[in-house]
PDB file of C-alpha atoms and ligand atoms in Angstrom:
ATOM      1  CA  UNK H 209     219.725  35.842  96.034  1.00  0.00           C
ATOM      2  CA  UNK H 210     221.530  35.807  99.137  1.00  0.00           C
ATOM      3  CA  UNK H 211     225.087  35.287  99.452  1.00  0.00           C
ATOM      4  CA  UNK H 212     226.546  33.335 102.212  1.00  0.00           C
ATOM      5  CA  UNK H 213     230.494  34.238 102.593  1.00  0.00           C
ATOM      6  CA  UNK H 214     231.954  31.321 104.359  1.00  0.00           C
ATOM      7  CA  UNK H 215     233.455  27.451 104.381  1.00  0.00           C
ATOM      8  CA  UNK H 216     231.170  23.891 104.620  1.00  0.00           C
ATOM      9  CA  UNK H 217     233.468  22.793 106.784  1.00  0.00           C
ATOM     10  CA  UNK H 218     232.376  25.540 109.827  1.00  0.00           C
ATOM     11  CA  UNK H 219     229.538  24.637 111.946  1.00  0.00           C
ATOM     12  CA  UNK H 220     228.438  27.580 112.266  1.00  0.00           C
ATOM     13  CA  UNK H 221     228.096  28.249 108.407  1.00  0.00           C
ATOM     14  CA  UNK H 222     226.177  25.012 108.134  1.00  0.00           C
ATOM     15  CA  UNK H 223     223.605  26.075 110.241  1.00  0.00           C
ATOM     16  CA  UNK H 224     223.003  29.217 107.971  1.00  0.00           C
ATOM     17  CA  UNK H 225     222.727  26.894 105.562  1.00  0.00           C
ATOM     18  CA  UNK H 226     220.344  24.700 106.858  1.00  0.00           C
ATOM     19  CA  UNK H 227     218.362  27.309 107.742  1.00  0.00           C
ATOM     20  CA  UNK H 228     217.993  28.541 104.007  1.00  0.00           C
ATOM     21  CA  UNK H 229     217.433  24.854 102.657  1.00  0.00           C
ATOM     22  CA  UNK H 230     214.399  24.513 104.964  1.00  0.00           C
ATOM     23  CA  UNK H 231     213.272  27.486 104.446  1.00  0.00           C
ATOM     24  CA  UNK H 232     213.180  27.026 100.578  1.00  0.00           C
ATOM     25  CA  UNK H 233     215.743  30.074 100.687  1.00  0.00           C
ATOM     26  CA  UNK H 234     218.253  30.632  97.462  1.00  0.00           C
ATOM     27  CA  UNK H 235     221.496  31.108  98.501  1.00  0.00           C
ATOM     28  CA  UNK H 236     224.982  31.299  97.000  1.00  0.00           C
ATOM     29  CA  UNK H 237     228.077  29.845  99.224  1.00  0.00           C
ATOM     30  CA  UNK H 238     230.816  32.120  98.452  1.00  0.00           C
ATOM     31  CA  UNK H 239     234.064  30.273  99.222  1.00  0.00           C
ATOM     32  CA  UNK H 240     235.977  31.995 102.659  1.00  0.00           C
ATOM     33  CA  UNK H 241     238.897  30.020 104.329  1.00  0.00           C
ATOM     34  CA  UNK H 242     239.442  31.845 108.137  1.00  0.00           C
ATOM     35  CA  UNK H 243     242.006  28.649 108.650  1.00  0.00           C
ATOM     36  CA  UNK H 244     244.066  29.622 105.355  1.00  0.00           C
ATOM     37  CA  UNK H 245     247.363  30.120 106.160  1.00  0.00           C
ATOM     38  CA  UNK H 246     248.066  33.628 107.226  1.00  0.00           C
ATOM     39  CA  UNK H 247     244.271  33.887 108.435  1.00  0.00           C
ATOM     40  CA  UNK H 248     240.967  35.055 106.798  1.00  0.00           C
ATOM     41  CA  UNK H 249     241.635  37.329 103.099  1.00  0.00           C
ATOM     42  CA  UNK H 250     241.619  40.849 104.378  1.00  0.00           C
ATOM     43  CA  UNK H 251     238.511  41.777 102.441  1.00  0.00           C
ATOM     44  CA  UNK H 252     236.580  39.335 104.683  1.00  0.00           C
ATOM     45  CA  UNK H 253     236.871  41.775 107.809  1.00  0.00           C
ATOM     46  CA  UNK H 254     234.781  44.386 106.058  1.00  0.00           C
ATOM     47  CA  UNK H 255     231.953  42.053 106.024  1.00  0.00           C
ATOM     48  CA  UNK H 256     232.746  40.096 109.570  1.00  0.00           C
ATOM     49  CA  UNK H 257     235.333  42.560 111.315  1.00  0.00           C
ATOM     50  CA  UNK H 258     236.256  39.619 113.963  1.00  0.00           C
ATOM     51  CA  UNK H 259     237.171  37.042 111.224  1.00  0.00           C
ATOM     52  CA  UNK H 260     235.015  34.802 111.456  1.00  0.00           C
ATOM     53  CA  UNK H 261     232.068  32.707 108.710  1.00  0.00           C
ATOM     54  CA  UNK H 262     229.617  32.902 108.173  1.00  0.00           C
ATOM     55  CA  UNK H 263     228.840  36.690 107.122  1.00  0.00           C
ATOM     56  CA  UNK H 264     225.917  37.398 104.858  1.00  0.00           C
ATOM     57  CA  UNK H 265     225.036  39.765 102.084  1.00  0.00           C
ATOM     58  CA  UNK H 266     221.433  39.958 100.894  1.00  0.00           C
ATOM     59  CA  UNK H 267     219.473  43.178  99.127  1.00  0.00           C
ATOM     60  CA  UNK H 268     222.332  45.942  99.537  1.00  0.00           C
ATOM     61  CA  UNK H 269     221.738  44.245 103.125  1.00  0.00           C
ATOM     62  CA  UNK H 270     225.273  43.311 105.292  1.00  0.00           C
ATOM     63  CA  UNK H 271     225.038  40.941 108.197  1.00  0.00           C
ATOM     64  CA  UNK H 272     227.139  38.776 110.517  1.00  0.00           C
ATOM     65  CA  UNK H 273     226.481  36.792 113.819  1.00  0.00           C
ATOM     66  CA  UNK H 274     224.754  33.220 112.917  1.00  0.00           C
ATOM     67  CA  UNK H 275     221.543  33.618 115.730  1.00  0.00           C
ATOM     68  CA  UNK H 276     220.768  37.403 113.412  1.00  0.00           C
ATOM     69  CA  UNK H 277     221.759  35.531 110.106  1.00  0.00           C
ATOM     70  CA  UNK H 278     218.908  32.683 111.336  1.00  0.00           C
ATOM     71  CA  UNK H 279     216.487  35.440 112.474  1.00  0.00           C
ATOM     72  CA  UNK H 280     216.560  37.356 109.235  1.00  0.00           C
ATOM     73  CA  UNK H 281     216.186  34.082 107.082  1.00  0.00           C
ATOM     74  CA  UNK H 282     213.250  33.315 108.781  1.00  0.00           C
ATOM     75  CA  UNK H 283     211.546  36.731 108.523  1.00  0.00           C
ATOM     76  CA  UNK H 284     212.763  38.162 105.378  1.00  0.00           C
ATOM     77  CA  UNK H 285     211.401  35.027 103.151  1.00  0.00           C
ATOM     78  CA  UNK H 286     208.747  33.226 102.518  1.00  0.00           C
ATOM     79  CA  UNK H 287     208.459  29.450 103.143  1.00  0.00           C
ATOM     80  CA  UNK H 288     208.139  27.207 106.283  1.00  0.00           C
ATOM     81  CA  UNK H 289     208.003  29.325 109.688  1.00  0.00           C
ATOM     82  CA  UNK H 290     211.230  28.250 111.608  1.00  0.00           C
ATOM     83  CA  UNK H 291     210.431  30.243 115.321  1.00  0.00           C
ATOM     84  CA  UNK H 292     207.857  29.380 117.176  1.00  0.00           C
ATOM     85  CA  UNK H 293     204.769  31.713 117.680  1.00  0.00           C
ATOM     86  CA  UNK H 294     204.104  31.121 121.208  1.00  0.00           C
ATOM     87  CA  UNK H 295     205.910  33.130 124.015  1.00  0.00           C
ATOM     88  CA  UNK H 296     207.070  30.101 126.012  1.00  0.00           C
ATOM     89  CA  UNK H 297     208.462  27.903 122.840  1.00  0.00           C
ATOM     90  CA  UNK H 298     210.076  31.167 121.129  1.00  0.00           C
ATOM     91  CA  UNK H 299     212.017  31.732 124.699  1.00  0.00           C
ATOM     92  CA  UNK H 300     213.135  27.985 125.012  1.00  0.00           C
ATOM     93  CA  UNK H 301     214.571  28.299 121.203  1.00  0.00           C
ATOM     94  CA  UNK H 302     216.722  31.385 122.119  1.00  0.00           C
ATOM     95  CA  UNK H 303     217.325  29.912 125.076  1.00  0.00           C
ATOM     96  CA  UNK H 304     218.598  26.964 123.018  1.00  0.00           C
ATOM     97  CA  UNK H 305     220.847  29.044 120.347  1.00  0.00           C
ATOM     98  CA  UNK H 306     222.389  30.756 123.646  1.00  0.00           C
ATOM     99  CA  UNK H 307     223.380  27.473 124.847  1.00  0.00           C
ATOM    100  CA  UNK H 308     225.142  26.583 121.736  1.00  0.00           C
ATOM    101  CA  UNK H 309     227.517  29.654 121.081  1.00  0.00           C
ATOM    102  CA  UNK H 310     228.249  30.418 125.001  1.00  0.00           C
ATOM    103  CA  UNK H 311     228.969  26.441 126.057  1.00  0.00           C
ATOM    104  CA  UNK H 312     228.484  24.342 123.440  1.00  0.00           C
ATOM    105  CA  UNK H 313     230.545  25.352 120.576  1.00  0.00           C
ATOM    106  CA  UNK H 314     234.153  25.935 122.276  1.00  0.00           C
ATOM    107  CA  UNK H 315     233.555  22.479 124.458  1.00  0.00           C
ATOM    108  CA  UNK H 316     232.063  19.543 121.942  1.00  0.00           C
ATOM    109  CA  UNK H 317     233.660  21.492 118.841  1.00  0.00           C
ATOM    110  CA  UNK H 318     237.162  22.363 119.948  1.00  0.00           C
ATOM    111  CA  UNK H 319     237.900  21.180 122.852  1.00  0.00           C
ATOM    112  CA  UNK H 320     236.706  17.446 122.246  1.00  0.00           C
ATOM    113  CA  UNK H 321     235.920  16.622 118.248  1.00  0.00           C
ATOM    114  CA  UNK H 322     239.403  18.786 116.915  1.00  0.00           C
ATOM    115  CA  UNK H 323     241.417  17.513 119.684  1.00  0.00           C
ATOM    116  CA  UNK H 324     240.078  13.803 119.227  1.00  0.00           C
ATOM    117  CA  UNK H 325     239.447  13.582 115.020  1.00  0.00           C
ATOM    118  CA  UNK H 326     240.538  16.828 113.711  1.00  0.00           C
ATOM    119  CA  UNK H 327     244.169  17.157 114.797  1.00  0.00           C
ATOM    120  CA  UNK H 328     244.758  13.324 114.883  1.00  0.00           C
ATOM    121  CA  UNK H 329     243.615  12.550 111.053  1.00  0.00           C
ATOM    122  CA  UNK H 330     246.480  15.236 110.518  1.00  0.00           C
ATOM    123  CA  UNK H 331     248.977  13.771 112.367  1.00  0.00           C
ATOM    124  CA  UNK H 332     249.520  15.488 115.595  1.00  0.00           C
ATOM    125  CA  UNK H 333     248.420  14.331 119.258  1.00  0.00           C
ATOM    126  CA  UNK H 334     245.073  15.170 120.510  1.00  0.00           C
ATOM    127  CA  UNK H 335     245.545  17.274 124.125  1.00  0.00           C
ATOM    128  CA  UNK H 336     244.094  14.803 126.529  1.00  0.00           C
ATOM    129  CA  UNK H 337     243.998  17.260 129.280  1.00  0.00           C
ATOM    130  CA  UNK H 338     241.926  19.426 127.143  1.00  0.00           C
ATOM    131  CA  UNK H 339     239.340  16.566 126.351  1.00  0.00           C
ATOM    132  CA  UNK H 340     239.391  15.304 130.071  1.00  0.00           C
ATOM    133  CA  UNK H 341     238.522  18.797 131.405  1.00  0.00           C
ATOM    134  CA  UNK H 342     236.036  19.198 128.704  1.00  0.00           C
ATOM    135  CA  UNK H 343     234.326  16.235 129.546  1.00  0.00           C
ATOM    136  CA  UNK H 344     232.200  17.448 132.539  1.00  0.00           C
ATOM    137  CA  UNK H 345     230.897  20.751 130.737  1.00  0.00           C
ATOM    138  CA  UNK H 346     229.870  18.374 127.705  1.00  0.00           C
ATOM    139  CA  UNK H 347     228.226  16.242 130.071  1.00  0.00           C
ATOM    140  CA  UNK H 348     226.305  19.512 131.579  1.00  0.00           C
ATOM    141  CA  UNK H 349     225.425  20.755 127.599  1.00  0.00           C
ATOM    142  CA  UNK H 350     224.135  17.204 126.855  1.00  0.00           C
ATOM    143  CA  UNK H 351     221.997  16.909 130.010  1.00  0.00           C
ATOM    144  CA  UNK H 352     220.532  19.863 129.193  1.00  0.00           C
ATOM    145  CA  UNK H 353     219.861  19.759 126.067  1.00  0.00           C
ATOM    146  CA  UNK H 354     218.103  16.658 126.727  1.00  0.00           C
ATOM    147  CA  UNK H 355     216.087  17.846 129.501  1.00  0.00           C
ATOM    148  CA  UNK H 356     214.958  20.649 127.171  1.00  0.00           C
ATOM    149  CA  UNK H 357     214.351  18.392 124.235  1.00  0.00           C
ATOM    150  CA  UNK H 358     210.166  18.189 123.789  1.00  0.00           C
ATOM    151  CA  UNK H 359     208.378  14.945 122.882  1.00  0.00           C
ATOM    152  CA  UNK H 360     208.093  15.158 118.930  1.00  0.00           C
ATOM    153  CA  UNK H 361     210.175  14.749 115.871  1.00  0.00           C
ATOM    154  CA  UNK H 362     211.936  18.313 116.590  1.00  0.00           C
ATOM    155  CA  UNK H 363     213.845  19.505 119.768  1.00  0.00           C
ATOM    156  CA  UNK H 364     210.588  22.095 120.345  1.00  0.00           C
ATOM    157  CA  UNK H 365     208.304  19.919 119.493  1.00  0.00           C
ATOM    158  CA  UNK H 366     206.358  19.286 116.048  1.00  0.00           C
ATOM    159  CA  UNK H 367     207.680  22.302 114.410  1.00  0.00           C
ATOM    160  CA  UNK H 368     210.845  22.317 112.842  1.00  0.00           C
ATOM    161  CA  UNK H 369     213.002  25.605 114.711  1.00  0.00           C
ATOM    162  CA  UNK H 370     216.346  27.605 114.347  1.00  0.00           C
ATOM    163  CA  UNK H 371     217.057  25.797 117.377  1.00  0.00           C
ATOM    164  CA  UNK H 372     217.260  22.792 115.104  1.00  0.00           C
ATOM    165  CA  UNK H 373     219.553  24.131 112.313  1.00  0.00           C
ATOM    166  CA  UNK H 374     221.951  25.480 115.090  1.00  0.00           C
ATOM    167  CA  UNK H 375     222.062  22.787 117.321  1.00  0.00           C
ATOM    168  CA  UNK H 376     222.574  19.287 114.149  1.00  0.00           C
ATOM    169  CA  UNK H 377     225.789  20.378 113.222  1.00  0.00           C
ATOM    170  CA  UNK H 378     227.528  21.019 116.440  1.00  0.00           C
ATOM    171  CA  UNK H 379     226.172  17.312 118.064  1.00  0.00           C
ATOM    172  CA  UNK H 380     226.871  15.829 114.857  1.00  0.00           C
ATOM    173  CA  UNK H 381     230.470  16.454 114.887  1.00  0.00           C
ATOM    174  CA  UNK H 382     230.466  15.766 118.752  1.00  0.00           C
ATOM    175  CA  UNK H 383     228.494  12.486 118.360  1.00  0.00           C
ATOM    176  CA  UNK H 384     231.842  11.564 115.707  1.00  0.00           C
ATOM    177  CA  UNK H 385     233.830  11.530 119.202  1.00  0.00           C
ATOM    178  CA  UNK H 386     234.025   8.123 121.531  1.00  0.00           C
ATOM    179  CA  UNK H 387     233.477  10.474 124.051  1.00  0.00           C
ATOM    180  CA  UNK H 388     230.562  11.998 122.099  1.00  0.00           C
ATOM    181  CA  UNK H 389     228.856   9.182 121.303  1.00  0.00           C
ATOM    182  CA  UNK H 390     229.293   7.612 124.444  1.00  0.00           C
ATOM    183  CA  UNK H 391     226.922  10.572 126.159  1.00  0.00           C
ATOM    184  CA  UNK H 392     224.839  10.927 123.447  1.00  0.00           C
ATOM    185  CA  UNK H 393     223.774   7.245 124.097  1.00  0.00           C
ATOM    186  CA  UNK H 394     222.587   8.007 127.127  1.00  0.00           C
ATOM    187  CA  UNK H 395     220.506  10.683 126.228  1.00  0.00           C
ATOM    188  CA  UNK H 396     217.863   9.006 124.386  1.00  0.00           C
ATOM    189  CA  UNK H 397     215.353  12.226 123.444  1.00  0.00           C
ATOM    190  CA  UNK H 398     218.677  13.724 121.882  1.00  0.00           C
ATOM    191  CA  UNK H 399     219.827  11.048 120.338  1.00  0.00           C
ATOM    192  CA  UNK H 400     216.334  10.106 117.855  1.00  0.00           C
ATOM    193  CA  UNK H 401     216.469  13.652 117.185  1.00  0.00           C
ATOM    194  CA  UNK H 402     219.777  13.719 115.421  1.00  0.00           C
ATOM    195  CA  UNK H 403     219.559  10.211 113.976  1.00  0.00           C
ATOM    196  CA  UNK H 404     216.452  11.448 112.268  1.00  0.00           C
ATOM    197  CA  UNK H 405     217.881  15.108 111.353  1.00  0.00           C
ATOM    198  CA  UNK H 406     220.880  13.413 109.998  1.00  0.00           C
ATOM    199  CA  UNK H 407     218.715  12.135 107.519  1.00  0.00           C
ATOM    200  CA  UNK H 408     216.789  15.392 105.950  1.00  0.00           C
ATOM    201  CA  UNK H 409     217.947  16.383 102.931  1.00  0.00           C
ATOM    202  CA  UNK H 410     219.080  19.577 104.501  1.00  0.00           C
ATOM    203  CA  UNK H 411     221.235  17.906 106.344  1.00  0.00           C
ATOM    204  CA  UNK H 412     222.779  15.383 103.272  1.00  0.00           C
ATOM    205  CA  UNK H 413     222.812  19.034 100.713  1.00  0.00           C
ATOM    206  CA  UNK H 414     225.256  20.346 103.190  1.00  0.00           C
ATOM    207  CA  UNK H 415     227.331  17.707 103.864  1.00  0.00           C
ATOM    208  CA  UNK H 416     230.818  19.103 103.904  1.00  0.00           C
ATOM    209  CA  UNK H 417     233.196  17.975 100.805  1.00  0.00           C
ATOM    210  CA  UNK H 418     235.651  17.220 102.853  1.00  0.00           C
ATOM    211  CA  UNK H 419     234.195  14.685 105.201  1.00  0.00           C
ATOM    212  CA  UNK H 420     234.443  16.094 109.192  1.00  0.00           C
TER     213      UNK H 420
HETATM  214  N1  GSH W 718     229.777  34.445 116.871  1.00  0.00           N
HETATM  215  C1  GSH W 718     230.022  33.943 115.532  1.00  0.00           C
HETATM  216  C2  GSH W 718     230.878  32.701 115.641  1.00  0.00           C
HETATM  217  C3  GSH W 718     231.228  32.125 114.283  1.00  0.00           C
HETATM  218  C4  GSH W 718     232.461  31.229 114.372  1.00  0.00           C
HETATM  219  O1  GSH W 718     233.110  31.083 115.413  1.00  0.00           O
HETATM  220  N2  GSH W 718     232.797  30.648 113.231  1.00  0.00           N
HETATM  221  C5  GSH W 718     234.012  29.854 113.167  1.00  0.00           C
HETATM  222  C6  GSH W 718     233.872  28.726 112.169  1.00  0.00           C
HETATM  223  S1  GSH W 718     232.726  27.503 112.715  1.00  0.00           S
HETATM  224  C7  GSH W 718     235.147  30.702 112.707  1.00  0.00           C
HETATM  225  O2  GSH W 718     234.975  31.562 111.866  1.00  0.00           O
HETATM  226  N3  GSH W 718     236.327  30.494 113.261  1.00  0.00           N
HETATM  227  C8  GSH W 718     237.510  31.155 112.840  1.00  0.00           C
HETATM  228  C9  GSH W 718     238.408  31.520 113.966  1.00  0.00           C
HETATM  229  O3  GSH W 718     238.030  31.308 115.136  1.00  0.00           O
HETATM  230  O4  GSH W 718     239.492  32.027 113.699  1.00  0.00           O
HETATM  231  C10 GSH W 718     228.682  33.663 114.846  1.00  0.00           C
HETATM  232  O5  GSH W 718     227.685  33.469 115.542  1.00  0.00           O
HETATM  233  O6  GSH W 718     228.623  33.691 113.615  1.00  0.00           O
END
């Protein structure tokens, strides 16, 4: 059984996650809080020395970073295959992941869903300067992504990819923005994707308990 160390909350766990649902993969959430006060428990940075979730232990087997945590899921198990075979679809998925963690995740995450929902459900003032400057890389990552979005029910295509898991939870907390929605809208390939994503019982198993 593997065992995922990490928080529902955290995009980046979710997409582990999703990755093991659709694969038909057990797994065990393990509970980790890197926002606890006084940051992650120390034992965490034995098994992610950067402090971050998700890490995973499967099989005597330690592992961190989300795109090797997606790899190994997909080639250690048995159960749908979630990378393409072909040379030219396998290179747009990685090509997909790397968009996500170099540009995606620090602008629609942080710099435009905490500032606008996270940090105002709690009270303080969302950094406008922050989301204006963000804006114009978001609209970059969008356009992108929906250039690179394939006719079908999945970004690649007809198959179901890691490019998928990795890519639902970040838009869906973006899409939760005005700003968000308001590109997402206009991105109409993008936008049937997610709607239809949202719905997979993947997606609806890892809801987070506390709503996002
Ligand atoms: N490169 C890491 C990034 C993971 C990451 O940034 N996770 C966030 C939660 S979504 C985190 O742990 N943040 C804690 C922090 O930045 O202090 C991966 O691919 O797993």
């Amino acid at each position: 059984m593997i065992e995922l160390f990490g928080a529902d909350y955290s995009v980046y766990v979710r997409s582990a996650r999703l990755a093991m649902e659709e694969k038909g993969v057990p797994y065990i959430l393990i509970p980790v809080d890197v926002f606890a006060t006084g940051g992650p428990p120390e034992e965490h940075f034995k098994r992610q020395p950067f402090g971050k979730i998700p890490a995973l232990k499967h099989d005597g087997f330690s592992l961190y970073e989300t795109a090797a945590i997606l790899r190994y899921v997909d080639e250690a198990f048995d159960g749908p295959l979630l990378q393409p075979k072909d040379p030219k679809s396998r290179a747009r998925m990685t090509q997909i992941l790397s968009i996500l963690d170099t540009y995606a995740y620090r602008t629609l995450v942080w710099d435009i869903f905490v500032e606008r929902v996270a940090k105002t459900r709690e009270g303080a003032e969302a950094d406008e300067v922050k989301i204006a400057s963000a804006l114009g890389p978001a609209r970059t990552i969008i356009c992108v992504l929906e250039d690179l979005t394939e006719q079908g029910a999945f970004l690649l295509g007809e198959q179901l990819t890691l490019a998928d898991c990795h890519a639902a939870p970040m838009l869906n907390l973006f899409q939760k923005t005005p700003e968000g929605a308001e590109l997402m809208e206009s991105s109409p390939k993008l936008l049937n994707w997610l709607q239809a994503f949202k719905v997979r019982k993947s997606f609806q198993t890892t809801e987070p308990n506390q709503k996002n």
